[in-house]
Amino acid sequence: MSTSLSEPRARPVLARAMRLRGASAGIWPALSILGGLLLWQLVSLGFSDFILPPPTAVLQRLGDPAYLAELGAALALSLGTMVAGFAVAFAVAVPLGTVMGRSPRLAAAVEPVLTAFYAIPPVALVPFVVIWFGLFVEGRIALIFLMCFPDILVVTLAGARDISPRLIAVGRSFGASPVQMLRRVLLPASLPFLFAALRVGLARAITGMITAELFLAAAALGGMMKTSAEAFDNAGVFVIVVLVCLLGLAVQSGVRRLERRMLHWHMEDNR
Amino acid sequence: MRRDMLPWNLLGIVVTLGAWEIGGRMLGDGLLAPPSSVLAAFPALLRDGMAGTLGTAMLQMLVGYACALLVGVPLGVLMGRSQMADRLLHPWLSMLLVTSTAALVPLFILIFGTGMAFCGALVFMASAFYIMLTAYQGARGVDRRLMAVARSFGATRMQAFRMVLLPGLFPYLVTGARVGLVHAIRAMVMAQMFVMVGFGGLIAQSGFDPSTAGLLGLLVTIMLASLVLNRALDAAGHWLAPWYRASKAGH
């Protein structure tokens, strides 16, 4: 009797279980992170808080409203600089990369120079940035620019080079005007690599931001980090490291989500 | 780079050097030393022991980089071949990939001090996860049908690994090693600049010189060293596996 009663209900339960099975990939990563935190907590018992503070000590830090306010202000300042540097780099590198990608000769002329510049570690440019732009906001924006510019340029160049000539030919033969060509053919065809440039560039910009704040005059998040480090307050340093890491993850997944919404027609598995 | 584009490559280099020379002469050594002044600064740099510090820095870098290869490649392959490993390790990989090396500098100084361990650890953290990511992508991309063919011809797991997986993986491993190397060199210079020792220390100090010729000389040197190492790695890839083409696995 009970079986007959539960029969109709069994199906949704089963379906839910099946769905859970599909989603179990979502459980394991969370478990892995939890396990890692637990391990960190256990390992940190064997060290003094100076060297390796437990995750609870790091979390505790976030319970202090005064500290939180300071952190928020520093984060806002950091983000403002980061966005400024990135925006300038994006605005310069994308048109440049597109033009270079459409002309093989120009690309060939620029490529060796770009490769050479790329081989210079970006931090090594710090003394130069200081000479030209000083130690403060201008210097930070300049370093962020220098760090994401080559990456955005390379991605845009490669993308513009790979726009299928057939797409352009189709547009031409249907009598598209130059404006229509840009709006209907070239722009949609460039969106995938523009998003790639956005993703790569933002990742570099965040690195540039924290590099600038540590290697130029200490400021914002990097400044807080330096102050904590000088006080041997490792938990404080950890907070910033984790924050920067989460910021990177959030930006990446944000761009990816936007990309999925705008480029649903461009199916591509690139995780 | 295609052979028929060589004149354009050369033209780009010549135009850049020319613009640098003219711009440098107009701005003066204090703002931008022209290539001629940079060239003239090299004897002084060598006298100050630049070659030795560069060699030491590169050796230290290679230690951290070798550790990164030893850890990154097996973990990446494991992640690519086992779904469970993928689920467990992927969140850590994505997290550590976006962690800026610079953000780790103050932390690592507190943990490791300012010596070789600090530099090595920073180099490791900067390169290991890029190496792991490419190894993962390579191991995931190996054609399942090829593995099935190997199995049905009675290959053992080891044989399948050696004869199918490894050759398919190789282009990715070389690409990963090259990307990792770029990051390893960046991290090395960063570590040394922050604590003002070795080659990075020379760069940091040369920022205080009245002329930028020395600074630019050092930048050109590290650039050349980086290009040479990258080329050497590429050549080693070709030599070890002639079917390898760097472009195959992308950059």
XYZ file of C-alpha atoms in Angstrom:
522
model
C 0.000 0.000 0.000
C 2.700 2.388 0.993
C 4.563 1.616 -2.177
C 1.610 2.537 -4.344
C 1.256 5.785 -2.439
C 4.874 6.674 -2.770
C 5.016 5.651 -6.418
C 3.883 8.944 -7.914
C 6.086 10.850 -5.549
C 9.110 8.735 -6.299
C 9.543 10.204 -9.704
C 10.125 13.857 -8.750
C 12.403 12.722 -5.959
C 14.361 10.643 -8.396
C 14.436 13.513 -10.845
C 15.706 15.800 -8.156
C 18.339 13.252 -7.194
C 19.385 12.994 -10.818
C 19.644 16.735 -11.075
C 21.702 16.723 -7.906
C 23.979 14.158 -9.487
C 24.473 16.514 -12.354
C 25.126 19.338 -9.953
C 27.444 17.292 -7.788
C 30.317 18.824 -9.725
C 29.201 21.979 -7.889
C 29.442 20.282 -4.501
C 32.920 18.843 -4.835
C 34.706 22.136 -5.494
C 33.009 23.637 -2.451
C 34.022 20.614 -0.393
C 37.556 20.953 -1.678
C 37.731 24.602 -0.639
C 36.293 23.754 2.782
C 38.788 20.918 3.148
C 41.613 23.243 2.213
C 40.521 25.798 4.791
C 40.283 23.064 7.418
C 43.774 21.870 6.538
C 45.051 25.449 6.756
C 43.433 25.773 10.204
C 45.052 22.530 11.366
C 48.476 23.334 9.950
C 48.383 26.826 11.406
C 48.041 25.311 14.885
C 51.638 24.197 14.520
C 52.891 27.705 13.702
C 52.766 30.970 15.539
C 50.182 33.463 14.313
C 53.066 35.595 13.048
C 53.980 33.178 10.369
C 50.752 31.446 9.448
C 47.571 32.844 10.940
C 44.588 30.455 10.885
C 41.677 31.323 8.580
C 39.553 32.101 11.636
C 42.003 34.866 12.597
C 41.733 36.270 9.090
C 37.925 36.141 9.234
C 37.940 37.716 12.675
C 39.643 40.732 11.162
C 36.610 41.327 8.997
C 34.380 41.529 12.090
C 35.911 44.871 13.097
C 33.766 47.658 11.575
C 36.551 50.266 11.724
C 38.886 47.959 9.832
C 36.136 47.109 7.386
C 35.526 50.789 6.644
C 39.236 51.323 6.027
C 39.315 48.273 3.788
C 36.302 49.490 1.824
C 37.835 52.900 1.231
C 41.144 51.366 0.118
C 39.339 48.963 -2.196
C 37.380 51.804 -3.796
C 40.559 53.800 -4.343
C 42.364 50.789 -5.811
C 39.485 49.955 -8.116
C 39.222 53.536 -9.352
C 42.887 53.568 -10.363
C 42.625 50.127 -11.878
C 39.618 51.062 -14.014
C 41.308 54.283 -15.150
C 44.497 52.511 -16.257
C 42.583 49.711 -17.884
C 40.170 52.023 -19.710
C 43.004 54.013 -21.272
C 44.828 50.840 -22.302
C 41.677 49.304 -23.762
C 40.772 52.484 -25.630
C 44.236 52.655 -27.206
C 45.030 48.977 -27.718
C 41.761 47.822 -29.281
C 41.690 50.211 -32.270
C 45.442 49.765 -32.729
C 45.172 45.985 -32.576
C 42.236 45.953 -34.988
C 44.070 48.051 -37.563
C 47.220 45.972 -37.175
C 45.261 42.749 -37.457
C 43.720 43.853 -40.749
C 47.117 44.624 -42.283
C 49.564 41.690 -42.323
C 52.517 43.945 -43.144
C 51.869 46.320 -40.283
C 51.433 43.338 -37.982
C 54.748 41.907 -39.168
C 56.451 45.244 -38.506
C 55.057 45.585 -34.992
C 55.370 41.956 -33.925
C 59.109 41.828 -33.113
C 58.902 45.071 -31.169
C 55.915 43.795 -29.241
C 57.679 40.502 -28.502
C 60.710 42.375 -27.230
C 58.644 44.666 -25.034
C 56.703 41.700 -23.722
C 59.940 40.030 -22.642
C 60.685 42.875 -20.212
C 59.318 42.078 -16.749
C 56.723 44.801 -16.081
C 58.037 45.578 -12.587
C 61.341 46.479 -14.158
C 59.535 49.436 -15.747
C 58.810 50.886 -12.308
C 61.887 53.156 -12.169
C 60.893 54.503 -15.574
C 57.330 55.121 -14.515
C 58.633 56.996 -11.485
C 60.827 59.227 -13.656
C 58.020 60.021 -16.075
C 54.912 60.009 -13.934
C 55.992 60.207 -10.314
C 55.161 57.982 -7.381
C 51.461 58.667 -6.988
C 48.160 58.240 -8.824
C 49.568 59.161 -12.250
C 52.393 56.676 -11.779
C 50.002 53.942 -10.712
C 47.730 54.531 -13.692
C 50.750 54.528 -16.009
C 52.043 51.217 -14.642
C 48.591 49.611 -14.928
C 48.433 50.891 -18.500
C 51.863 49.473 -19.324
C 50.967 46.113 -17.824
C 47.679 45.501 -19.610
C 48.358 47.302 -22.893
C 50.537 44.604 -24.549
C 48.192 41.798 -23.506
C 45.102 43.551 -24.870
C 46.976 44.424 -28.049
C 48.117 40.842 -28.649
C 44.638 39.394 -28.142
C 42.964 42.018 -30.338
C 45.564 41.630 -33.064
C 45.147 37.861 -33.180
C 41.360 38.195 -33.149
C 41.181 40.821 -35.880
C 43.494 38.726 -38.029
C 41.176 35.750 -37.704
C 37.942 37.454 -38.766
C 36.768 35.234 -41.552
C 37.205 36.944 -44.939
C 34.039 35.160 -46.032
C 31.959 37.160 -43.568
C 33.286 40.371 -45.044
C 32.728 39.123 -48.597
C 29.117 38.249 -47.793
C 28.556 41.712 -46.332
C 30.058 43.331 -49.427
C 28.102 41.274 -51.896
C 24.865 42.125 -50.121
C 25.761 45.765 -50.653
C 26.403 46.769 -47.056
C 27.434 50.389 -46.551
C 30.632 50.978 -44.533
C 28.544 51.843 -41.452
C 26.379 48.768 -41.878
C 29.507 46.736 -42.449
C 30.926 47.896 -39.148
C 27.698 47.519 -37.179
C 26.393 44.299 -38.665
C 29.509 42.368 -39.628
C 32.756 43.595 -38.136
C 31.507 44.423 -34.648
C 29.667 41.134 -34.046
C 32.607 39.231 -35.505
C 34.993 41.029 -33.157
C 32.923 40.615 -30.006
C 34.408 37.230 -29.051
C 37.961 38.504 -29.062
C 36.957 41.811 -27.530
C 35.653 39.827 -24.595
C 38.863 37.823 -24.492
C 40.791 41.101 -24.463
C 38.555 42.374 -21.676
C 39.168 39.246 -19.609
C 42.919 39.113 -20.113
C 43.298 42.865 -19.752
C 41.335 43.076 -16.515
C 43.342 40.242 -14.979
C 46.536 42.093 -15.870
C 45.090 45.373 -14.629
C 44.410 43.902 -11.195
C 47.975 42.600 -11.037
C 49.183 45.991 -12.203
C 47.107 47.721 -9.557
C 48.569 45.788 -6.644
C 52.080 45.937 -8.143
C 51.852 49.708 -8.484
C 50.575 50.119 -4.949
C 53.453 48.094 -3.565
C 56.319 49.261 -5.761
C 55.476 52.954 -6.114
C 54.479 55.015 -3.064
C 52.443 52.664 -0.863
C 48.751 53.413 -1.320
C 45.267 51.930 -1.020
C 45.189 48.123 -0.707
C 48.927 47.751 -1.285
C 49.545 50.409 1.338
C 47.411 48.565 3.884
C 49.327 45.448 3.051
C 52.668 47.132 3.571
C 51.578 48.635 6.889
C 50.386 45.239 8.121
C 53.581 43.575 6.950
C 55.721 46.138 8.760
C 53.770 45.424 11.959
C 54.321 41.667 11.403
C 50.550 41.368 11.233
C 50.287 38.466 8.843
C 46.526 38.094 9.247
C 46.153 41.631 7.909
C 48.337 40.764 4.917
C 46.296 37.643 4.277
C 43.043 39.623 4.245
C 44.327 41.728 1.349
C 45.746 38.731 -0.527
C 42.413 36.928 -0.274
C 40.524 40.093 -1.208
C 42.634 40.648 -4.324
C 42.202 37.005 -5.273
C 38.414 37.181 -4.811
C 38.355 40.407 -6.794
C 40.109 38.634 -9.649
C 37.672 35.733 -9.544
C 34.661 38.053 -9.381
C 35.845 40.108 -12.346
C 36.574 36.994 -14.410
C 33.223 35.380 -13.726
C 31.435 38.698 -14.242
C 32.969 39.144 -17.682
C 32.245 35.525 -18.511
C 28.602 35.915 -17.514
C 28.259 39.044 -19.630
C 29.938 37.223 -22.485
C 27.536 34.308 -22.233
C 24.571 36.645 -22.301
C 25.773 38.708 -25.235
C 27.418 35.937 -27.210
C 24.949 33.099 -26.823
C 25.307 32.568 -30.561
C 29.013 32.068 -30.263
C 29.195 28.707 -28.557
C 32.630 27.992 -27.272
C 33.861 25.897 -24.431
C 36.732 27.839 -23.015
C 37.012 27.411 -19.345
C 56.712 34.745 -38.140
C 56.644 34.002 -41.827
C 59.761 34.128 -43.938
C 58.293 36.436 -46.601
C 57.437 38.989 -43.925
C 61.069 39.305 -42.850
C 61.624 42.713 -44.505
C 58.601 44.053 -42.626
C 59.891 42.594 -39.360
C 63.214 44.326 -39.912
C 61.516 47.557 -40.944
C 59.554 47.556 -37.671
C 62.720 47.094 -35.633
C 64.617 49.781 -37.540
C 61.767 52.295 -37.300
C 61.391 51.673 -33.569
C 65.119 52.054 -32.916
C 65.186 55.187 -35.060
C 62.230 56.742 -33.264
C 63.817 55.850 -29.931
C 67.126 57.441 -30.976
C 65.478 60.657 -32.186
C 63.074 60.814 -29.233
C 65.900 60.093 -26.817
C 68.105 62.862 -28.237
C 65.222 65.327 -27.970
C 64.246 64.358 -24.421
C 67.755 63.886 -23.063
C 69.364 61.073 -21.069
C 67.448 61.978 -17.927
C 64.084 61.098 -19.439
C 64.876 58.624 -22.198
C 68.423 57.703 -23.095
C 68.756 56.977 -26.849
C 70.086 53.566 -27.943
C 73.531 55.055 -28.622
C 73.873 56.157 -24.977
C 72.514 52.810 -23.767
C 75.146 50.996 -25.801
C 77.801 53.272 -24.347
C 76.604 52.438 -20.828
C 77.222 48.713 -21.206
C 80.956 48.679 -20.291
C 80.151 50.426 -17.006
C 77.331 47.986 -16.301
C 79.605 45.034 -16.942
C 82.266 46.556 -14.713
C 79.701 46.751 -11.922
C 79.227 42.999 -12.158
C 75.954 42.910 -14.045
C 76.721 39.581 -15.748
C 77.387 37.815 -12.460
C 74.222 39.039 -10.768
C 72.180 38.140 -13.831
C 73.628 34.618 -13.797
C 72.867 34.160 -10.102
C 69.356 35.491 -10.562
C 68.697 33.154 -13.476
C 70.017 30.158 -11.535
C 67.744 30.943 -8.596
C 64.874 31.443 -11.006
C 65.542 28.056 -12.607
C 65.336 26.313 -9.216
C 61.867 27.686 -8.525
C 60.844 27.110 -12.127
C 61.994 23.475 -12.068
C 59.935 22.891 -8.917
C 56.952 24.478 -10.660
C 57.355 22.100 -13.614
C 57.742 19.084 -11.335
C 54.538 19.937 -9.466
C 52.486 21.638 -12.180
C 52.782 19.076 -14.977
C 51.747 15.925 -13.033
C 48.923 17.743 -11.248
C 47.651 19.240 -14.491
C 47.726 15.876 -16.281
C 45.981 14.235 -13.332
C 43.282 16.913 -13.439
C 42.851 16.419 -17.154
C 42.512 12.639 -16.925
C 40.495 12.245 -13.726
C 37.182 13.959 -13.236
C 37.440 13.726 -9.468
C 40.847 15.417 -9.434
C 39.415 18.062 -11.757
C 36.539 18.796 -9.395
C 38.756 18.944 -6.348
C 41.643 20.915 -7.830
C 39.918 23.213 -10.287
C 38.716 25.781 -7.740
C 42.223 26.045 -6.326
C 43.718 26.351 -9.765
C 41.380 29.170 -10.823
C 41.926 30.929 -7.521
C 45.715 30.703 -7.637
C 45.772 31.688 -11.315
C 44.159 35.042 -10.583
C 46.263 35.677 -7.481
C 48.715 38.408 -8.383
C 52.282 37.482 -7.608
C 52.863 41.018 -6.370
C 50.218 40.557 -3.686
C 52.169 37.605 -2.333
C 55.427 39.534 -1.949
C 54.821 41.011 1.541
C 53.333 37.740 2.739
C 56.247 35.663 1.501
C 58.783 38.009 3.050
C 57.169 37.422 6.432
C 57.108 33.665 5.879
C 60.387 33.032 4.054
C 62.572 36.032 4.856
C 64.355 37.809 2.039
C 66.766 35.126 0.872
C 66.763 32.485 -1.801
C 63.727 30.680 -0.369
C 61.665 33.834 -0.838
C 62.694 34.261 -4.469
C 62.221 30.581 -5.233
C 58.795 30.457 -3.619
C 57.635 33.532 -5.502
C 58.892 32.131 -8.810
C 57.138 28.864 -8.054
C 53.825 30.529 -7.279
C 54.079 32.711 -10.376
C 54.706 29.894 -12.837
C 53.326 26.621 -11.412
C 49.670 27.311 -12.111
C 50.112 28.410 -15.701
C 52.084 25.216 -16.305
C 49.354 23.227 -14.558
C 46.624 24.889 -16.620
C 48.232 24.099 -19.976
C 49.032 20.517 -18.930
C 45.381 20.183 -17.894
C 44.092 21.542 -21.194
C 46.444 19.233 -23.074
C 45.503 16.115 -21.125
C 41.800 16.916 -21.528
C 42.135 17.484 -25.226
C 43.838 14.199 -26.073
C 41.551 12.426 -28.473
C 39.508 9.778 -26.690
C 39.382 7.660 -29.832
C 43.160 7.497 -29.931
C 43.196 6.203 -26.367
C 40.482 3.663 -27.291
C 42.540 2.460 -30.244
C 45.562 1.992 -27.989
C 43.461 0.072 -25.499
C 41.921 -2.181 -28.108
C 45.361 -3.011 -29.439
C 46.085 -4.265 -25.961
C 48.227 -1.422 -24.692
C 48.739 -1.380 -20.958
C 47.909 1.817 -19.075
C 51.583 2.680 -18.994
C 52.009 2.052 -22.710
C 48.927 4.101 -23.530
C 50.332 6.909 -21.447
C 53.766 6.746 -23.026
C 52.733 6.221 -26.632
C 49.469 8.131 -26.976
C 48.961 10.578 -24.174
C 52.503 11.905 -23.928
C 53.011 12.706 -27.645
C 49.620 14.400 -27.769
C 50.420 16.280 -24.616
C 53.833 17.444 -25.660
C 52.954 20.647 -27.534
C 50.922 21.736 -24.544
C 53.750 20.963 -22.148
C 56.165 23.059 -24.190
C 53.659 25.909 -24.401
C 53.057 25.662 -20.662
C 56.786 25.664 -20.003
C 57.203 28.800 -22.126
C 54.345 30.688 -20.509
C 55.611 29.562 -17.121
C 59.105 30.785 -17.939
C 57.855 34.279 -18.769
C 56.098 34.436 -15.428
C 59.069 32.924 -13.604
C 61.416 35.625 -14.907
C 58.918 38.348 -14.044
C 58.565 36.984 -10.516
C 62.331 36.734 -10.078
C 62.865 40.364 -11.021
C 59.935 41.397 -8.863
C 61.275 39.558 -5.815
C 64.749 41.006 -6.223
C 63.476 44.507 -6.843
C 61.347 44.470 -3.727
C 64.192 43.469 -1.424
C 66.792 45.389 -3.456
C 69.226 42.546 -4.074
C 70.825 41.022 -7.134
C 69.793 41.981 -10.629
C 66.415 43.374 -9.596
C 68.232 45.445 -6.995
C 70.436 46.892 -9.738
C 67.315 47.884 -11.687
C 65.718 49.476 -8.633
C 68.907 51.401 -7.812
C 69.521 52.566 -11.347
C 66.220 54.445 -11.071
C 68.085 56.943 -8.874
C 70.786 57.626 -11.483
C 70.637 60.994 -13.229
C 70.781 59.183 -16.578
C 68.397 56.487 -17.727
C 71.097 54.854 -19.873
C 72.043 52.349 -17.159
C 68.430 51.497 -16.416
C 67.650 50.953 -20.075
C 70.794 48.856 -20.441
C 69.572 46.593 -17.659
C 66.098 46.379 -19.211
C 67.578 45.452 -22.579
C 69.745 42.834 -20.879
C 66.858 41.138 -19.066
C 64.815 41.322 -22.252
C 67.550 39.578 -24.228
C 68.049 36.970 -21.505
C 64.334 36.262 -21.513
C 64.194 35.975 -25.305
C 67.230 33.687 -25.383
C 65.830 31.366 -22.702
C 62.478 31.243 -24.485
C 64.162 30.427 -27.793
C 66.243 27.724 -26.097
C 63.098 26.152 -24.683
C 61.462 26.259 -28.083
C 64.498 24.644 -29.692
C 64.532 21.966 -27.011
C 60.883 21.290 -27.808
C 61.677 20.828 -31.488
C 64.640 18.639 -30.724
C 62.809 16.389 -28.268
C 59.737 16.030 -30.434
C 59.921 17.015 -34.092
C 56.114 16.853 -34.400
C 55.839 19.691 -31.961
C 54.811 23.068 -33.306
C 54.543 25.884 -30.817
C 51.586 27.355 -32.655
C 49.589 24.150 -32.327
C 48.722 24.634 -28.702
C 48.303 28.377 -28.986
C 49.807 30.817 -26.548
